[in-house]
PDB file of C-alpha atoms in Angstrom:
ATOM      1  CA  UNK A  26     -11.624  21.942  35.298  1.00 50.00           C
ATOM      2  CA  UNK A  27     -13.673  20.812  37.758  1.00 75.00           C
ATOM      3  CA  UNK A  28     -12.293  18.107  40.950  1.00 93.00           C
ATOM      4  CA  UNK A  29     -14.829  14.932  41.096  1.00 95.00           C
ATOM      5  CA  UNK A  30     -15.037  13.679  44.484  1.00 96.00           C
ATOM      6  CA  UNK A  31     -16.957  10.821  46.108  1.00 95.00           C
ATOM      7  CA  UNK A  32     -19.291  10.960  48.452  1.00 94.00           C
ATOM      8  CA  UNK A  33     -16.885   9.258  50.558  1.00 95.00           C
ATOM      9  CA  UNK A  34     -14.189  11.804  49.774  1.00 96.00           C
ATOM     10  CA  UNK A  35     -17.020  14.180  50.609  1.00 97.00           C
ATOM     11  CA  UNK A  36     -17.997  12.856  53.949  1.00 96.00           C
ATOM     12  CA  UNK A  37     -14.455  13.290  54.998  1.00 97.00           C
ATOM     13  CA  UNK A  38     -14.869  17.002  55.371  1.00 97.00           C
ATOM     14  CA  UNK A  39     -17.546  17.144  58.113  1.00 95.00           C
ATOM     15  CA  UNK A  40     -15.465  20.068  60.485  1.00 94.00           C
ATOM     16  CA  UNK A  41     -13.309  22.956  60.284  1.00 90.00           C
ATOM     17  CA  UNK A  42     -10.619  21.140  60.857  1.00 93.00           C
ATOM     18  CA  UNK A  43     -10.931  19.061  57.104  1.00 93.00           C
ATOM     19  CA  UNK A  44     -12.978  21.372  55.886  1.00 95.00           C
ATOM     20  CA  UNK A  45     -16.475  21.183  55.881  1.00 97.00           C
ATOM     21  CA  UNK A  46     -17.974  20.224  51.770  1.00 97.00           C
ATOM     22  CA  UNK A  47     -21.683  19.685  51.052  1.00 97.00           C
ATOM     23  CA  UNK A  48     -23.300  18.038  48.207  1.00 97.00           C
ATOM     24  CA  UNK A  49     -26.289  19.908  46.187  1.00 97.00           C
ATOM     25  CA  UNK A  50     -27.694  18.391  43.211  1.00 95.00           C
ATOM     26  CA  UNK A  51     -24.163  16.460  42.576  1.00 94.00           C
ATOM     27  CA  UNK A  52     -22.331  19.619  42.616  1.00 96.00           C
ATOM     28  CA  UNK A  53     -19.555  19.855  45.531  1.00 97.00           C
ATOM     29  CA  UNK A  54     -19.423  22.995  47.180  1.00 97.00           C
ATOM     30  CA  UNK A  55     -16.936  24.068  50.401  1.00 96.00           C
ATOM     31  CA  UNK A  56     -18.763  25.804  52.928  1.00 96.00           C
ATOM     32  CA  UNK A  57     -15.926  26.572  55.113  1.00 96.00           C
ATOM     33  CA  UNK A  58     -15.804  30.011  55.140  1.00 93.00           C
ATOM     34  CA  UNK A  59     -19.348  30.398  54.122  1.00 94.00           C
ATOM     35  CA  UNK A  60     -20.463  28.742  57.812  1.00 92.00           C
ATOM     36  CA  UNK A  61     -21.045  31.818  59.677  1.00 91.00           C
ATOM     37  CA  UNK A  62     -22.044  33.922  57.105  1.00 91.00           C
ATOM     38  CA  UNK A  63     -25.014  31.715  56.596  1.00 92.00           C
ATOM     39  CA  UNK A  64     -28.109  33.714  57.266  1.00 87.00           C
ATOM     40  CA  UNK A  65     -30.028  30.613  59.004  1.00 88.00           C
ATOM     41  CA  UNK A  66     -26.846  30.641  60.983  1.00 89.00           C
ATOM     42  CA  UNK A  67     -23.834  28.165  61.377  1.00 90.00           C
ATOM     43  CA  UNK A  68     -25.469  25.336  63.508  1.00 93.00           C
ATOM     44  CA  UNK A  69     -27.667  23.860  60.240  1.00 92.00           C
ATOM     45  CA  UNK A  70     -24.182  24.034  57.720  1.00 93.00           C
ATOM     46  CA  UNK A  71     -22.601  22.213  60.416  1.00 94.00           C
ATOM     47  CA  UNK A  72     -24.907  19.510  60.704  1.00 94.00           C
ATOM     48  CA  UNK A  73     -25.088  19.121  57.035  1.00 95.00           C
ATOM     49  CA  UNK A  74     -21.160  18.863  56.082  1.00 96.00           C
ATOM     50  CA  UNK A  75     -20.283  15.828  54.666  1.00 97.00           C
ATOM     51  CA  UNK A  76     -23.444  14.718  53.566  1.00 97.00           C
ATOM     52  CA  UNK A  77     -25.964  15.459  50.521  1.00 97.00           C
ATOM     53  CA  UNK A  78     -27.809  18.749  51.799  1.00 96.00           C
ATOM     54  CA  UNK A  79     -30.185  18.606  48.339  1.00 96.00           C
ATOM     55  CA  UNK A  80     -33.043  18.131  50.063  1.00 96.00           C
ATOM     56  CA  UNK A  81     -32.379  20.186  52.649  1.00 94.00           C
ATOM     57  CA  UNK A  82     -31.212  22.803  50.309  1.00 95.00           C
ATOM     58  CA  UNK A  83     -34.274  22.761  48.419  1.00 95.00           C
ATOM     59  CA  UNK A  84     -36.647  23.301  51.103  1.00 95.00           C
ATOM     60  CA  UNK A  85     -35.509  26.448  52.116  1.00 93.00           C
ATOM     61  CA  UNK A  86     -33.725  28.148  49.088  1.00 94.00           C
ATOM     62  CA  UNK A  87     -34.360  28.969  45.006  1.00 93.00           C
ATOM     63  CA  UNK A  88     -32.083  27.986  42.229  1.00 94.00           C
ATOM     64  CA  UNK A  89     -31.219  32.361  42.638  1.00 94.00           C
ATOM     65  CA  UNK A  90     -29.177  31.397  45.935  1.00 93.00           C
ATOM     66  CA  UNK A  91     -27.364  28.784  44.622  1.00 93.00           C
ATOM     67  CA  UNK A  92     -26.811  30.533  40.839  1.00 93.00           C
ATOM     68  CA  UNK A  93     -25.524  33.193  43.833  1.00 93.00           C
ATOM     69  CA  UNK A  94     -22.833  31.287  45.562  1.00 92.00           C
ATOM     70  CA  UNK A  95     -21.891  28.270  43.270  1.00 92.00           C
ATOM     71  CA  UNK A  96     -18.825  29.955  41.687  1.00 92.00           C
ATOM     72  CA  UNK A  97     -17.322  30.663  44.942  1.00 94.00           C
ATOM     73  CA  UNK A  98     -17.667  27.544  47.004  1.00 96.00           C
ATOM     74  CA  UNK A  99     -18.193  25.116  44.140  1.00 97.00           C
ATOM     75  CA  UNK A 100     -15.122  22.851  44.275  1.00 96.00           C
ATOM     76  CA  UNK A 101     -16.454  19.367  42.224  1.00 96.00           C
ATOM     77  CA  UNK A 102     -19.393  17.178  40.864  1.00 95.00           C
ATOM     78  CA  UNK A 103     -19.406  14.055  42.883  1.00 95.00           C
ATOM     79  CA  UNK A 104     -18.278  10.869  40.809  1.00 89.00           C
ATOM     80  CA  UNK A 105     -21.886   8.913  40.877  1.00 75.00           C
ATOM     81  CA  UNK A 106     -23.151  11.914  38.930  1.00 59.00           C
ATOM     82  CA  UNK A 107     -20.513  11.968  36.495  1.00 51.00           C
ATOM     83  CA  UNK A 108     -21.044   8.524  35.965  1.00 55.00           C
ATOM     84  CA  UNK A 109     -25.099   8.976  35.584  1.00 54.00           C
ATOM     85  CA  UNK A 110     -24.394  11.230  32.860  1.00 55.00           C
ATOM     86  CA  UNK A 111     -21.709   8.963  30.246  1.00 50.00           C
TER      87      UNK A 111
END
């Protein structure tokens, strides 16, 4: 089962020291140990922990990258989009 989180809870891991979680289309995913193994490089992750990356996200990558990474670092939906959805 999957952890719901708010986007509070989320914003709480912006380092390496919490953690670092991003948001993508309501799904939470931990990017911890995903930072420098980011092909853009670490510096972009980092400034995006703790916040919605969606946009950002979308700009650069297809729904292929994140079919190809969202069982390992998915951790939650955030609790707005549970919400949206009863």
């Amino acid at each position: 089962m999957s952890k719901t989180f708010t986007t509070d809870d989320v914003a709480a891991h912006k380092s390496a020291d919490t953690g670092m979680y991003i948001i993508v289309d309501g799904g939470v995913y931990d990017i911890t140990g995903f930072v420098e193994e980011h092909p853009g490089g670490a510096n972009i992750l980092k400034r995006a922990a703790g916040k919605d990356a969606s946009k950002q996200f979308w700009k650069y990558h297809g729904e292929h990258v994140l079919r190809k990474y969202a069982e390992r670092l998915r951790v939650g939906v955030v609790a707005e989009v549970v919400k949206a959805k009863l």
